GROMACS .gro file of C-alpha atoms in nm:
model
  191
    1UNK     CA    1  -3.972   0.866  -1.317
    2UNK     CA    2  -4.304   1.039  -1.146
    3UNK     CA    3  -4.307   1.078  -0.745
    4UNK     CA    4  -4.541   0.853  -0.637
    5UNK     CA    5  -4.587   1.027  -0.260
    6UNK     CA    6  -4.487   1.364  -0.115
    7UNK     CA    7  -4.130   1.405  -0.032
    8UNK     CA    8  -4.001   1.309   0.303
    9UNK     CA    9  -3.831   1.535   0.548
   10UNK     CA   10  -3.527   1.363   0.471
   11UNK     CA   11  -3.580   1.421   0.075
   12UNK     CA   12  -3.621   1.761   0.151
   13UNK     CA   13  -3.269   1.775   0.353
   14UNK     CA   14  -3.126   1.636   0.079
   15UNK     CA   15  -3.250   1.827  -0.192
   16UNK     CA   16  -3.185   2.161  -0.015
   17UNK     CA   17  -2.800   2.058   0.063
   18UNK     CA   18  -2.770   1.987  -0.236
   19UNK     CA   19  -2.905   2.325  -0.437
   20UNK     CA   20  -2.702   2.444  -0.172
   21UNK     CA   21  -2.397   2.309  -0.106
   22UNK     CA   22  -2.370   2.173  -0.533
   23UNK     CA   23  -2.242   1.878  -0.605
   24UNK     CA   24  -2.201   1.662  -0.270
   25UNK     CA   25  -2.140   1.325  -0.174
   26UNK     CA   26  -2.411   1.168   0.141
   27UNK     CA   27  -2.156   1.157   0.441
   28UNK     CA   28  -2.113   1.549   0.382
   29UNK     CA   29  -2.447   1.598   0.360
   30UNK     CA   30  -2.459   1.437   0.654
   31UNK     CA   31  -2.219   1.579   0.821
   32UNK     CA   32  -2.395   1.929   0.749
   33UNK     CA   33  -2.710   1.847   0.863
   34UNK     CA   34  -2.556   1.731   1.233
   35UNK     CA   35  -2.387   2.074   1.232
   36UNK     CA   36  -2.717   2.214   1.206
   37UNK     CA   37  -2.897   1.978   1.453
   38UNK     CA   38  -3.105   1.853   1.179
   39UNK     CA   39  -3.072   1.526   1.397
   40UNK     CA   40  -3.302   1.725   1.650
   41UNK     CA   41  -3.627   1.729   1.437
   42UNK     CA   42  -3.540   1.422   1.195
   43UNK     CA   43  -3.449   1.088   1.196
   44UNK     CA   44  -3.093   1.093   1.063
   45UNK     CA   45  -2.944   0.753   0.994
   46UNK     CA   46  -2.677   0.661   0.759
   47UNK     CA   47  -2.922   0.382   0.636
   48UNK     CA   48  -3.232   0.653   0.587
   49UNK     CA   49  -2.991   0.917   0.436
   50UNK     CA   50  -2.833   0.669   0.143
   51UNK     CA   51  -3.176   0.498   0.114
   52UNK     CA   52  -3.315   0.847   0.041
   53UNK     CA   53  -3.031   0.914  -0.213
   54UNK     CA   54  -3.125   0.641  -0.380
   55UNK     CA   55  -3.493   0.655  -0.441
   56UNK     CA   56  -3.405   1.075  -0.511
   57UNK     CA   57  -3.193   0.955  -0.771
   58UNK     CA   58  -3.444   0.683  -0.909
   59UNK     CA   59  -3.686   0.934  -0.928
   60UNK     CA   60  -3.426   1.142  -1.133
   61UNK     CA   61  -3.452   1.477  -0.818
   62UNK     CA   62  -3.119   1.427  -0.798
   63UNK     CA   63  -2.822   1.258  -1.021
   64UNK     CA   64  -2.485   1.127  -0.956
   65UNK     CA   65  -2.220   1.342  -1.085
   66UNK     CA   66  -1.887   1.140  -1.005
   67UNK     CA   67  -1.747   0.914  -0.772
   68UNK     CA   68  -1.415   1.009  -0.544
   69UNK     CA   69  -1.151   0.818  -0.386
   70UNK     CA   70  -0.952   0.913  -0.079
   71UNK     CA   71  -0.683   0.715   0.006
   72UNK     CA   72  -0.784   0.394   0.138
   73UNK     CA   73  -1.174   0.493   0.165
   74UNK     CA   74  -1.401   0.343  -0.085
   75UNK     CA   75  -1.516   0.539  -0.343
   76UNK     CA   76  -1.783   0.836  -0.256
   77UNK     CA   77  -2.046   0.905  -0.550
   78UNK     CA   78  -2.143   1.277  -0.580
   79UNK     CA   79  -2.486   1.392  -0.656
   80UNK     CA   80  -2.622   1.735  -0.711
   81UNK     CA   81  -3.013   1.845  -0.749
   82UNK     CA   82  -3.152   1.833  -1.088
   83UNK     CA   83  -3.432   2.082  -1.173
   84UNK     CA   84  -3.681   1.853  -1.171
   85UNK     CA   85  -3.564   1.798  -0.796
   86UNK     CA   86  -3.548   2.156  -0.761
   87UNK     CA   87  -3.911   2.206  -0.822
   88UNK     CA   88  -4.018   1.924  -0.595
   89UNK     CA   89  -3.866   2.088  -0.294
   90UNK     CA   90  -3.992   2.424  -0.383
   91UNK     CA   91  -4.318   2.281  -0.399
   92UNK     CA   92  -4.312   2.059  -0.100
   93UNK     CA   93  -4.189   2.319   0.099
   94UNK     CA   94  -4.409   2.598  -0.024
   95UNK     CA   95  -4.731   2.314   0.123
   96UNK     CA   96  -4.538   2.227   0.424
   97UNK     CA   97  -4.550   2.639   0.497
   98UNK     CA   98  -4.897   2.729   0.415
   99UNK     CA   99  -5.059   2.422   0.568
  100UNK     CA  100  -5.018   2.369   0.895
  101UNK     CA  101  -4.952   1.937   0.965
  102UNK     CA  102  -5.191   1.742   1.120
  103UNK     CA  103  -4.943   1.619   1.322
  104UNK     CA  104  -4.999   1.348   1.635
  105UNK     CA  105  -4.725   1.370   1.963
  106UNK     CA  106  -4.766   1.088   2.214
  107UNK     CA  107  -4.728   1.359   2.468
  108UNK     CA  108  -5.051   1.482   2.408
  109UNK     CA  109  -5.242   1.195   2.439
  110UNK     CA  110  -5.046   1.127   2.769
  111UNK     CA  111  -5.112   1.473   2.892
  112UNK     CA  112  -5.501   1.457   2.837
  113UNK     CA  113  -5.496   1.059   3.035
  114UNK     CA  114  -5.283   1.167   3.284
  115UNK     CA  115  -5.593   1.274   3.538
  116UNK     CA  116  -5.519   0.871   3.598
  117UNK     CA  117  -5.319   0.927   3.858
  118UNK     CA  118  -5.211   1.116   4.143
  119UNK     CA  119  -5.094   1.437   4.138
  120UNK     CA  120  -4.788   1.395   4.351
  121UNK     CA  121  -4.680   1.156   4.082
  122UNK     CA  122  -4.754   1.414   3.810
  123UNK     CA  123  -4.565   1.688   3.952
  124UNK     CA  124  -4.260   1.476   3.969
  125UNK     CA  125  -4.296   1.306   3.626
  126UNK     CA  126  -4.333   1.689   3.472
  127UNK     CA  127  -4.076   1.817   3.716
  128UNK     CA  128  -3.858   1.516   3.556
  129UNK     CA  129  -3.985   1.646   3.164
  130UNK     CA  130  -3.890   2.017   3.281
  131UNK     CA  131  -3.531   1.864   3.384
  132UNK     CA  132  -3.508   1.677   2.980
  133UNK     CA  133  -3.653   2.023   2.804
  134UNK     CA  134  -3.418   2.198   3.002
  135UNK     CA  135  -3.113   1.985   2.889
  136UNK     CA  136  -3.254   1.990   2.535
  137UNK     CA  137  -3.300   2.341   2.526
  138UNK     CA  138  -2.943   2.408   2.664
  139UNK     CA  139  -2.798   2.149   2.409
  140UNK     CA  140  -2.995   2.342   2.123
  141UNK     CA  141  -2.832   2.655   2.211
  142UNK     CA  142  -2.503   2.521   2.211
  143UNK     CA  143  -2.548   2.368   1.885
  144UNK     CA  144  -2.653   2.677   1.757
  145UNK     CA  145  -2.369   2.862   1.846
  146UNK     CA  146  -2.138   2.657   1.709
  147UNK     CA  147  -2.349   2.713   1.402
  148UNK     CA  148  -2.317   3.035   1.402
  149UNK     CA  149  -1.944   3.060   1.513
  150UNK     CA  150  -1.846   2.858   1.243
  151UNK     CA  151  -2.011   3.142   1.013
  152UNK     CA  152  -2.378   2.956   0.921
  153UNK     CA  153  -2.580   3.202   0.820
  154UNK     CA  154  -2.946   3.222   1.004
  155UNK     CA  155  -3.147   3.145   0.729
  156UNK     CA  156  -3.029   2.769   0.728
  157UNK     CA  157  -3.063   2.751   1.085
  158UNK     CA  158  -3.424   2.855   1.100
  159UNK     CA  159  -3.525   2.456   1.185
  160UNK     CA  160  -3.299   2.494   1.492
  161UNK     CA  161  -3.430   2.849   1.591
  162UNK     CA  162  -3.803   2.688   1.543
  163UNK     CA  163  -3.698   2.381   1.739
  164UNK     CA  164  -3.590   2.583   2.042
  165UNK     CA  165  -3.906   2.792   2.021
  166UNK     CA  166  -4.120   2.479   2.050
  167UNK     CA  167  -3.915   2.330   2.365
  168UNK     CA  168  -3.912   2.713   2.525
  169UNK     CA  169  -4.298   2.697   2.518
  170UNK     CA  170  -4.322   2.325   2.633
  171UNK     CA  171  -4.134   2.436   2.919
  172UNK     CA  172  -4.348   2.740   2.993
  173UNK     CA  173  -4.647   2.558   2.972
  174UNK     CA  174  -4.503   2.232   3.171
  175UNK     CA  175  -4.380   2.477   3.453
  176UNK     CA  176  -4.716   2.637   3.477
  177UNK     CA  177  -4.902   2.298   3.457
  178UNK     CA  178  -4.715   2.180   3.752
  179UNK     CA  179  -4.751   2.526   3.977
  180UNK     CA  180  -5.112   2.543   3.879
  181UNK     CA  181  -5.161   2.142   4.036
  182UNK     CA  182  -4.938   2.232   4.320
  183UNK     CA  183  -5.105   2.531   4.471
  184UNK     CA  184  -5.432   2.362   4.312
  185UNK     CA  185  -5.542   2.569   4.081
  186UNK     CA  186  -5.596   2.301   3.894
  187UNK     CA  187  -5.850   2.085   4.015
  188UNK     CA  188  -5.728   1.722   4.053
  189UNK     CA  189  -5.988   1.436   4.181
  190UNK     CA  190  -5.662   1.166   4.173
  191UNK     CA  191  -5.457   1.273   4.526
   0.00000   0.00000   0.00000
């Protein structure tokens, strides 16, 4: 069955895990992407993740291999990647890499309106985004320890390692944003 679109971040995930990890069943793969704070820079539902499965495995990128049963858990299908699926990934990722997304965060448009009010108000609403980045930033490193504790080798934690490299330079240039309105090097008509 042809792909009709790109694959999604999520079909990417999935793919990877599963030229990675072989033959796996979705709460695994799951499971493995959490460890990894995939949940950080995707949106990782049990509903998304099985509804990508699916249309993978419609599309023949992946294929069910067998189905488990644990005890009193209902059964768990396996898939693994086909090549087909293989290829897709490669390519999609290869794209994603040399093509840099034309991608659209709110924050910027809220950023280049927020002249609207005053800058009192600014400082503390960026002191307050400072505070979150902070906590993010702390909770990435965490996770990434663990990672690494639990013997995950760097290369599969490079989403993480990019992750905290975007909120390290949102902090930077937050911090700066709000010294530069505070001593008023930044010019602000809305006191």
């Amino acid at each position: 069955m042809p792909r009709d679109r790109p694959l999604s971040s999520m079909a990417i995930m999935v793919i990877a895990l599963l030229e990675e990890q072989g033959a796996t069943h979705p709460y695994e793969l799951q499971q493995v992407m959490l460890s990894r704070g995939a949940d950080r820079y995707l949106r990782l539902t049990t509903g998304t993740l099985y509804h990508t499965v699916n249309r993978l495995a419609e599309q023949q990128l992946i294929r069910a291999v067998g189905t488990q049963c644990e005890g009193n858990r209902p059964e768990r299908t396996a898939y693994e990647a086909t090549e087909a699926g293989i290829e897709a990934l490669r390519d999609r990722v290869a794209d994603l890499l040399k093509t840099p997304a034309d991608e659209h965060p709110v924050f910027a448009v809220a950023i280049a309106e927020a002249h609207h009010l005053p800058a009192p108000l600014i400082v503390e609403l960026l002191q307050r985004r400072v505070e979150h980045l902070s906590e993010i930033e702390a909770l990435i490193d965490s996770n990434l320890a663990s990672a690494e504790a639990a013997g995950a080798a760097r290369r599969y934690l490079l989403g993480a390692h990019y992750r905290k490299a975007l909120v390290t330079a949102d902090l930077t240039w937050t911090r700066q944003l709000i010294h530069d309105i505070r001593t008023e090097h930044l010019e602000w008509e809305n006191k």
